[in-house]
Structures are given as structure tokens and as C-alpha cells.
Amino acid sequence: MAGRAPRQTPTMADVARRAGVSVSTVSHVLNKTRPVAPATVRSVLGAVAETGYVPDPAARALGSTGYGTIGLAMSALSNPYFSSVVHGIDRHASAAGYSVLLADTHDEADAEIKAVSELLRRRVSAIILAASGDGSPAIRYADKVDVPVIAIDRFVPAGVDQVAVDNAEPTAFLVDHLAAVGHTRIAMVTGRAGLTTTRERRAGYLLGLRRNGIEADPRHEADGDSSEDGAGVAVGRLLGLAEPPTALVVGNNRMTIGALRALRDAGLSVPGDLALVSFDDFEWADLFQPRLTAMAQPARSIAEQAVAMALSRITSPALPPRKVTINPAFMHRESCGCPPGAP
């Protein structure tokens, strides 16, 4: 970002020309003053990201919410794990004299652009982003106005600072553990399609099957859409198979709640009828009966690294992009079928 020639500030008219709509339509999309067709909304938001347009009202309000603020764009309200990350980021940013401004992306690409747009309107000094996909449009948008982006939780192809956990090998380890207990019909409830975490954890699941000599069965993969309800439907489909699985790997903690509810409603016990392990831990996972075996993401470490990257990027924008991979911790409890205290 350093060393660039000054650029002209994009206007709403530039956005309108790029999107092929009127200026008033752009205004209605951005200010939500009139319903606009979804396709037009996507076109306008894409043009906003491509041009780097930032609405003027925020520029006039720069003194009240400007420098000294780090933007945080993620699906914070729908993911229990992210709540811990938000708390950690706020704590570390506050210690450095920065406030944190949160914008919810709902894990949707269009909402992500809106969230980043809102943060840029507030003239944040940097944005920490948990991307809904590869994050490219949002990252390009921030880059056009020279605001650094730090990607967390989900690695992205763009050359920005990023910190996340390893997803593939830890998921393979969960499969290893179930296979060591004696399971051969191991199924997985996968997360929302398009998320890098979904792809990586599914790849780890398949890797674990291969290295334990278990043939992959497509019927044993069920899309849980990263939601409680989606996981419940997925588990119902798996239980309806002629030979249902005897063990289950669940792709995140929110889906674990839905999976456990579905098993309870079916009159099945864990691990007596079906062993269960999860990627993502809960603060209260050891209060379940049985206690949940899970891969715990180190939310505090991720938050600390993300804030440190943001602060160093603000002061030294010419630093080369950095990528930090953190290993999750295996929390060995009883839902996998092992007795308490087992190694």
C-alpha cells in the first residue's frame, strides 16, 4: 500500500456507471430507503467494492469515530466460537489504546461487503475479517482506500496478513481417534458450502479415512450448513441409512448442538448408540453428559495475534504479508466412547 500515487476519490456517480444503474438507485441500496431487486443490490455492492467508494457522511464525521478504531467483520452473533474471539480482540485492542467496532457479516458475501463498507465509513484504521468465502471483494475494497485487512479463522488467497488454525490434520486426528476405538462407519456433518473451514475439515475427514484404511462413502457426508437446524436435518438423514454410522464427526460447535438434539429426539444415546466428536469446543463442553470430545480452537491466541498484526500493519504498511497457523488442542473426554481418564 505504501508509495502509491494519490488517487481521485470515487463518487456515487462512479458507482452508478460501473453498476449500470442510476445514482438514485445506488443511494437507495446504500441507505436502504427503497426496496431494490436483489440482483441490482449485488451489482451495486460489487461496484462499490470495485471502485472503493466510501459514502461522504463518514468523512465529515471523521473526528468522532476515526483513528484509534479497529474494525471487526465476522458472523459474531451466530457462532459461539467467534464470541470468544471478539472478547479477546476487544481486550487486546483496548490495552493498546484502540476501540473495536463490530459489523456482522452473517457469513454471506453480500452482507460482508456491507459490513466492510460500514466500517470504512467509520474510517477504521484496520479491519480484522473472518471471510465468508475467499474474502477477495471485501479485501480489494479495503485495499482501494489503503485500509489494511487481517484475515482470521479462514485463510484467504489474497496477500494479506492472516491467522487461523490448522483444520485438516486435526480433523484427520479426530477420525484417527474414532478408528482406534474400533469404528469403521464414521460419518461427518460438514459446514456451509464455500467456507474454507468447511473444505479443509472435510479434506481432513477424508484423509483420516484413507490413512485408517476406511473406504469413503459419500452417503456418510451430510451438509449441516453450519447451523443447528441444518445439523439436525443432516443427522436425521444419516440415521435413515440402511447401515447408519456408528460414529460422527461434527464440523463446528453450533452444529454439535443440533446434532446432539437430533440424537436425543431419536432416542439415541452418546456414546452408547453413536460416538460423537466435534471441531470447536465450548466453554461448557465438559458439563454435558457425556462430556464432549473436541478440537478446541485457541480463541485467545488468535485474537492476540490478529490485534498484533493489525497494530504493526497500521504503523508499518510496507511489511510483507504474514501467515500464522495455530494448532488446536485435542480435548479428550467421553463422547467418543472412551472411559473417563483414558489416554
Short mmCIF file of C-alpha atoms in Angstrom, two decimals:
data_model
loop_
_atom_site.label_atom_id
_atom_site.label_comp_id
_atom_site.label_asym_id
_atom_site.label_seq_id
_atom_site.Cartn_x
_atom_site.Cartn_y
_atom_site.Cartn_z
CA MET A 1 0.00 0.00 0.00
CA ALA A 2 2.92 2.37 0.58
CA GLY A 3 4.26 4.58 -2.17
CA ARG A 4 1.10 4.82 -4.25
CA ALA A 5 0.28 7.88 -6.31
CA PRO A 6 -2.66 9.93 -4.99
CA ARG A 7 -5.95 8.75 -6.45
CA GLN A 8 -9.14 10.62 -7.07
CA THR A 9 -11.85 9.88 -4.53
CA PRO A 10 -14.57 7.69 -6.12
CA THR A 11 -18.05 9.18 -6.19
CA MET A 12 -21.56 7.73 -6.15
CA ALA A 13 -21.73 8.55 -9.85
CA ASP A 14 -18.70 6.32 -10.45
CA VAL A 15 -20.50 3.50 -8.68
CA ALA A 16 -23.64 4.09 -10.73
CA ARG A 17 -21.69 3.98 -14.01
CA ARG A 18 -19.89 0.79 -13.01
CA ALA A 19 -23.14 -0.91 -11.98
CA GLY A 20 -25.12 0.41 -14.95
CA VAL A 21 -27.82 1.99 -12.76
CA SER A 22 -28.89 5.46 -11.75
CA VAL A 23 -27.32 7.43 -8.92
CA SER A 24 -30.64 7.34 -7.09
CA THR A 25 -30.63 3.53 -7.24
CA VAL A 26 -27.15 3.46 -5.70
CA SER A 27 -28.42 5.78 -2.96
CA HIS A 28 -31.42 3.55 -2.26
CA VAL A 29 -29.20 0.47 -1.99
CA LEU A 30 -26.69 2.08 0.35
CA ASN A 31 -29.20 3.95 2.50
CA LYS A 32 -31.96 1.31 2.39
CA THR A 33 -34.54 3.98 1.54
CA ARG A 34 -36.43 1.86 -1.00
CA PRO A 35 -36.65 -1.85 -1.86
CA VAL A 36 -34.30 -2.80 -4.71
CA ALA A 37 -34.14 -6.06 -6.65
CA PRO A 38 -31.56 -8.48 -5.20
CA ALA A 39 -29.64 -8.69 -8.49
CA THR A 40 -29.36 -4.91 -8.57
CA VAL A 41 -28.22 -4.83 -4.95
CA ARG A 42 -25.44 -7.32 -5.78
CA SER A 43 -24.42 -5.26 -8.80
CA VAL A 44 -24.26 -2.03 -6.80
CA LEU A 45 -22.34 -3.61 -3.91
CA GLY A 46 -19.90 -5.12 -6.38
CA ALA A 47 -19.37 -1.71 -7.97
CA VAL A 48 -18.87 -0.16 -4.53
CA ALA A 49 -16.15 -2.70 -3.78
CA GLU A 50 -14.50 -2.31 -7.18
CA THR A 51 -14.38 1.49 -7.07
CA GLY A 52 -13.53 1.80 -3.38
CA TYR A 53 -16.35 4.28 -2.86
CA VAL A 54 -16.90 5.35 0.75
CA PRO A 55 -20.04 7.43 1.50
CA ASP A 56 -19.31 11.05 2.38
CA PRO A 57 -21.17 11.34 5.72
CA ALA A 58 -18.50 9.31 7.46
CA ALA A 59 -15.74 11.53 6.12
CA ARG A 60 -17.46 14.53 7.69
CA ALA A 61 -17.76 12.63 10.97
CA LEU A 62 -14.13 11.57 10.97
CA GLY A 63 -13.29 13.34 14.21
CA SER A 64 -15.77 11.34 16.31
CA THR A 65 -15.06 7.76 15.31
CA GLY A 66 -11.89 7.88 13.26
CA TYR A 67 -8.36 6.87 14.01
CA GLY A 68 -7.78 4.65 17.01
CA THR A 69 -10.52 2.24 15.91
CA ILE A 70 -10.12 -1.32 14.59
CA GLY A 71 -12.99 -2.73 12.57
CA LEU A 72 -14.08 -6.31 13.11
CA ALA A 73 -16.16 -8.02 10.40
CA MET A 74 -17.41 -11.52 11.20
CA SER A 75 -20.51 -13.59 11.85
CA ALA A 76 -20.25 -12.89 15.54
CA LEU A 77 -23.85 -13.33 16.59
CA SER A 78 -24.36 -16.81 15.12
CA ASN A 79 -21.12 -18.54 16.13
CA PRO A 80 -20.29 -19.20 19.80
CA TYR A 81 -16.58 -19.56 18.98
CA PHE A 82 -16.47 -16.08 17.46
CA SER A 83 -17.87 -14.61 20.68
CA SER A 84 -14.66 -15.61 22.44
CA VAL A 85 -12.59 -14.17 19.59
CA VAL A 86 -14.47 -10.85 19.78
CA HIS A 87 -13.86 -10.66 23.52
CA GLY A 88 -10.15 -11.34 23.06
CA ILE A 89 -9.74 -8.81 20.25
CA ASP A 90 -11.53 -6.13 22.26
CA ARG A 91 -9.34 -6.80 25.29
CA HIS A 92 -6.03 -6.66 23.39
CA ALA A 93 -7.07 -3.66 21.29
CA SER A 94 -8.20 -1.76 24.39
CA ALA A 95 -4.87 -2.46 26.05
CA ALA A 96 -3.19 -0.79 23.05
CA GLY A 97 -5.49 2.23 23.22
CA TYR A 98 -7.80 1.23 20.35
CA SER A 99 -11.54 0.75 20.35
CA VAL A 100 -13.23 -2.01 18.34
CA LEU A 101 -16.17 -1.55 16.01
CA LEU A 102 -18.07 -4.75 15.15
CA ALA A 103 -20.02 -5.38 11.94
CA ASP A 104 -21.82 -8.70 11.46
CA THR A 105 -21.30 -10.42 8.08
CA HIS A 106 -23.84 -13.22 8.68
CA ASP A 107 -21.34 -15.42 6.77
CA GLU A 108 -22.78 -14.09 3.49
CA ALA A 109 -20.79 -12.39 0.71
CA ASP A 110 -23.24 -9.50 0.18
CA ALA A 111 -23.52 -8.83 3.90
CA GLU A 112 -19.74 -8.95 4.13
CA ILE A 113 -19.37 -6.12 1.61
CA LYS A 114 -21.97 -4.10 3.52
CA ALA A 115 -20.15 -4.74 6.79
CA VAL A 116 -16.79 -3.66 5.37
CA SER A 117 -18.44 -0.63 3.75
CA GLU A 118 -19.88 0.41 7.11
CA LEU A 119 -16.51 0.01 8.83
CA LEU A 120 -14.80 2.07 6.14
CA ARG A 121 -17.46 4.75 6.54
CA ARG A 122 -16.34 5.00 10.17
CA ARG A 123 -12.74 5.43 8.99
CA VAL A 124 -11.30 2.50 10.93
CA SER A 125 -7.53 2.15 10.92
CA ALA A 126 -7.60 -1.58 10.09
CA ILE A 127 -10.14 -4.36 9.58
CA ILE A 128 -9.98 -7.84 11.06
CA LEU A 129 -12.08 -10.08 8.82
CA ALA A 130 -13.42 -13.63 9.13
CA ALA A 131 -14.27 -14.06 5.45
CA SER A 132 -17.45 -15.78 4.35
CA GLY A 133 -15.71 -17.11 1.21
CA ASP A 134 -12.30 -16.23 -0.13
CA GLY A 135 -12.87 -12.64 1.02
CA SER A 136 -11.48 -11.13 -2.19
CA PRO A 137 -14.15 -8.47 -2.88
CA ALA A 138 -14.08 -7.14 0.67
CA ILE A 139 -10.28 -7.20 0.80
CA ARG A 140 -9.99 -5.41 -2.56
CA TYR A 141 -12.47 -2.82 -1.35
CA ALA A 142 -10.46 -2.03 1.78
CA ASP A 143 -7.23 -2.06 -0.21
CA LYS A 144 -8.54 0.63 -2.56
CA VAL A 145 -8.76 3.04 0.36
CA ASP A 146 -5.48 1.85 1.91
CA VAL A 147 -7.04 0.22 4.96
CA PRO A 148 -5.18 -2.97 5.94
CA VAL A 149 -7.08 -6.24 6.38
CA ILE A 150 -6.10 -9.06 8.71
CA ALA A 151 -7.88 -12.32 7.86
CA ILE A 152 -8.67 -14.60 10.78
CA ASP A 153 -10.16 -18.07 11.24
CA ARG A 154 -10.30 -18.73 7.48
CA PHE A 155 -7.24 -18.47 5.27
CA VAL A 156 -7.78 -16.48 2.09
CA PRO A 157 -5.84 -16.44 -1.21
CA ALA A 158 -5.22 -12.68 -1.08
CA GLY A 159 -1.80 -11.49 0.03
CA VAL A 160 -2.81 -10.08 3.41
CA ASP A 161 -1.87 -10.83 7.00
CA GLN A 162 -3.80 -13.82 8.28
CA VAL A 163 -4.00 -16.06 11.31
CA ALA A 164 -6.06 -19.23 11.70
CA VAL A 165 -5.89 -22.77 12.98
CA ASP A 166 -4.91 -25.84 11.03
CA ASN A 167 -8.19 -27.53 10.10
CA ALA A 168 -7.26 -30.57 8.02
CA GLU A 169 -4.80 -32.51 10.18
CA PRO A 170 -6.72 -32.01 13.46
CA THR A 171 -9.92 -33.28 11.77
CA ALA A 172 -7.99 -36.28 10.46
CA PHE A 173 -6.82 -36.88 14.03
CA LEU A 174 -10.43 -36.98 15.21
CA VAL A 175 -11.07 -39.72 12.63
CA ASP A 176 -7.90 -41.50 13.76
CA HIS A 177 -9.20 -41.49 17.30
CA LEU A 178 -12.59 -42.93 16.36
CA ALA A 179 -10.93 -45.59 14.21
CA ALA A 180 -8.63 -46.51 17.11
CA VAL A 181 -11.71 -47.05 19.28
CA GLY A 182 -12.92 -49.52 16.65
CA HIS A 183 -15.30 -47.55 14.39
CA THR A 184 -15.35 -48.12 10.64
CA ARG A 185 -18.64 -46.40 9.72
CA ILE A 186 -17.61 -42.84 10.52
CA ALA A 187 -19.75 -40.02 9.14
CA MET A 188 -19.26 -36.27 9.08
CA VAL A 189 -21.66 -33.35 9.37
CA THR A 190 -19.97 -30.68 7.25
CA GLY A 191 -20.33 -26.90 7.45
CA ARG A 192 -21.69 -24.40 4.98
CA ALA A 193 -20.51 -24.86 1.40
CA GLY A 194 -18.00 -22.27 0.24
CA LEU A 195 -16.29 -21.70 3.59
CA THR A 196 -12.59 -22.54 3.62
CA THR A 197 -13.03 -24.16 7.03
CA THR A 198 -15.66 -26.48 5.54
CA ARG A 199 -13.35 -27.52 2.69
CA GLU A 200 -10.35 -28.03 4.95
CA ARG A 201 -12.18 -30.01 7.63
CA ARG A 202 -13.84 -32.21 5.02
CA ALA A 203 -10.39 -32.81 3.47
CA GLY A 204 -9.12 -33.80 6.92
CA TYR A 205 -12.04 -36.18 7.38
CA LEU A 206 -11.27 -37.91 4.07
CA LEU A 207 -7.55 -38.00 4.93
CA GLY A 208 -8.35 -39.69 8.24
CA LEU A 209 -10.45 -42.33 6.49
CA ARG A 210 -7.70 -43.05 3.95
CA ARG A 211 -4.92 -43.48 6.44
CA ASN A 212 -7.06 -45.83 8.52
CA GLY A 213 -7.95 -47.97 5.52
CA ILE A 214 -11.63 -46.98 5.57
CA GLU A 215 -13.30 -46.54 2.22
CA ALA A 216 -15.03 -43.16 1.91
CA ASP A 217 -18.78 -43.42 1.44
CA PRO A 218 -20.45 -40.26 0.03
CA ARG A 219 -23.60 -41.19 1.93
CA HIS A 220 -21.67 -40.61 5.16
CA GLU A 221 -21.18 -36.91 4.38
CA ALA A 222 -24.12 -34.71 5.32
CA ASP A 223 -24.30 -30.95 4.85
CA GLY A 224 -25.16 -29.25 8.16
CA ASP A 225 -24.97 -25.70 6.75
CA SER A 226 -23.03 -24.57 9.85
CA SER A 227 -26.32 -24.28 11.74
CA GLU A 228 -28.20 -26.14 14.47
CA ASP A 229 -31.22 -26.82 12.28
CA GLY A 230 -29.06 -27.88 9.35
CA ALA A 231 -27.15 -30.31 11.54
CA GLY A 232 -30.40 -31.77 12.85
CA VAL A 233 -31.59 -32.47 9.30
CA ALA A 234 -28.18 -33.92 8.40
CA VAL A 235 -28.17 -36.29 11.37
CA GLY A 236 -31.71 -37.39 10.53
CA ARG A 237 -30.57 -38.32 7.03
CA LEU A 238 -27.58 -40.24 8.35
CA LEU A 239 -29.73 -42.17 10.82
CA GLY A 240 -32.07 -43.11 7.98
CA LEU A 241 -29.39 -45.03 6.09
CA ALA A 242 -29.74 -48.80 5.81
CA GLU A 243 -26.45 -49.04 7.70
CA PRO A 244 -26.21 -45.83 9.74
CA PRO A 245 -22.83 -44.65 11.02
CA THR A 246 -21.60 -45.67 14.43
CA ALA A 247 -19.52 -42.54 14.91
CA LEU A 248 -19.91 -38.91 13.94
CA VAL A 249 -17.50 -36.04 13.33
CA VAL A 250 -19.28 -32.66 13.56
CA GLY A 251 -17.71 -29.70 11.77
CA ASN A 252 -18.32 -26.94 14.33
CA ASN A 253 -19.77 -26.31 17.77
CA ARG A 254 -23.06 -24.80 16.60
CA MET A 255 -23.80 -27.91 14.53
CA THR A 256 -22.83 -30.07 17.51
CA ILE A 257 -25.78 -28.62 19.44
CA GLY A 258 -28.14 -29.51 16.58
CA ALA A 259 -26.64 -32.98 16.22
CA LEU A 260 -27.00 -33.76 19.92
CA ARG A 261 -30.59 -32.54 19.89
CA ALA A 262 -31.41 -34.72 16.88
CA LEU A 263 -29.87 -37.78 18.53
CA ARG A 264 -31.79 -37.12 21.73
CA ASP A 265 -35.05 -36.73 19.81
CA ALA A 266 -34.33 -40.04 18.07
CA GLY A 267 -33.95 -41.73 21.45
CA LEU A 268 -30.25 -42.43 20.93
CA SER A 269 -27.51 -42.01 23.50
CA VAL A 270 -23.95 -40.74 23.07
CA PRO A 271 -21.66 -42.65 23.02
CA GLY A 272 -23.73 -45.77 23.73
CA ASP A 273 -25.55 -45.73 20.39
CA LEU A 274 -23.31 -43.38 18.45
CA ALA A 275 -19.90 -41.86 19.28
CA LEU A 276 -19.50 -38.15 18.62
CA VAL A 277 -16.54 -35.78 18.32
CA SER A 278 -16.55 -32.13 17.34
CA PHE A 279 -14.32 -29.49 15.81
CA ASP A 280 -14.69 -26.45 18.10
CA ASP A 281 -15.05 -26.64 21.83
CA PHE A 282 -17.48 -24.95 24.21
CA GLU A 283 -16.73 -23.26 27.50
CA TRP A 284 -19.34 -25.61 28.94
CA ALA A 285 -18.48 -28.74 26.91
CA ASP A 286 -17.35 -30.61 30.00
CA LEU A 287 -20.77 -30.00 31.59
CA PHE A 288 -22.52 -32.20 29.01
CA GLN A 289 -23.25 -35.80 29.83
CA PRO A 290 -21.21 -37.34 28.42
CA ARG A 291 -18.57 -34.66 28.25
CA LEU A 292 -17.70 -33.72 24.66
CA THR A 293 -14.50 -34.80 22.96
CA ALA A 294 -13.48 -31.89 20.74
CA MET A 295 -10.76 -29.94 18.98
CA ALA A 296 -10.55 -26.60 20.77
CA GLN A 297 -9.58 -23.55 18.76
CA PRO A 298 -7.33 -21.18 20.77
CA ALA A 299 -9.52 -18.08 20.54
CA ARG A 300 -7.28 -16.05 22.84
CA SER A 301 -4.15 -16.75 20.80
CA ILE A 302 -5.91 -15.95 17.54
CA ALA A 303 -7.26 -12.69 18.96
CA GLU A 304 -3.85 -11.67 20.31
CA GLN A 305 -2.10 -12.43 17.02
CA ALA A 306 -4.76 -10.60 14.99
CA VAL A 307 -4.51 -7.42 17.04
CA ALA A 308 -0.70 -7.52 17.00
CA MET A 309 -0.77 -7.87 13.20
CA ALA A 310 -3.25 -5.01 12.86
CA LEU A 311 -1.20 -2.66 15.02
CA SER A 312 2.07 -3.44 13.25
CA ARG A 313 0.40 -3.10 9.84
CA ILE A 314 -1.01 0.32 10.81
CA THR A 315 2.42 1.61 11.76
CA SER A 316 4.41 -0.27 9.07
CA PRO A 317 2.18 -0.72 5.99
CA ALA A 318 5.07 -1.90 3.79
CA LEU A 319 5.67 -5.10 5.79
CA PRO A 320 5.40 -8.29 3.70
CA PRO A 321 2.19 -10.32 4.26
CA ARG A 322 2.36 -12.74 7.17
CA LYS A 323 0.56 -16.04 7.70
CA VAL A 324 0.35 -17.67 11.12
CA THR A 325 -1.08 -21.17 11.62
CA ILE A 326 -2.01 -22.21 15.15
CA ASN A 327 -2.72 -25.78 16.21
CA PRO A 328 -5.96 -26.51 18.07
CA ALA A 329 -5.92 -28.58 21.25
CA PHE A 330 -7.44 -32.06 21.50
CA MET A 331 -9.86 -32.14 24.43
CA HIS A 332 -10.24 -35.84 25.22
CA ARG A 333 -13.46 -36.51 27.11
CA GLU A 334 -16.14 -39.23 26.94
CA SER A 335 -18.45 -38.61 23.95
CA CYS A 336 -16.01 -40.52 21.74
CA GLY A 337 -16.67 -43.67 23.72
CA CYS A 338 -13.55 -43.68 25.84
CA PRO A 339 -13.97 -44.13 29.59
CA PRO A 340 -13.04 -41.23 31.90
CA GLY A 341 -9.29 -40.96 32.34
CA ALA A 342 -8.46 -42.99 29.24
CA PRO A 343 -5.25 -41.94 27.47
#
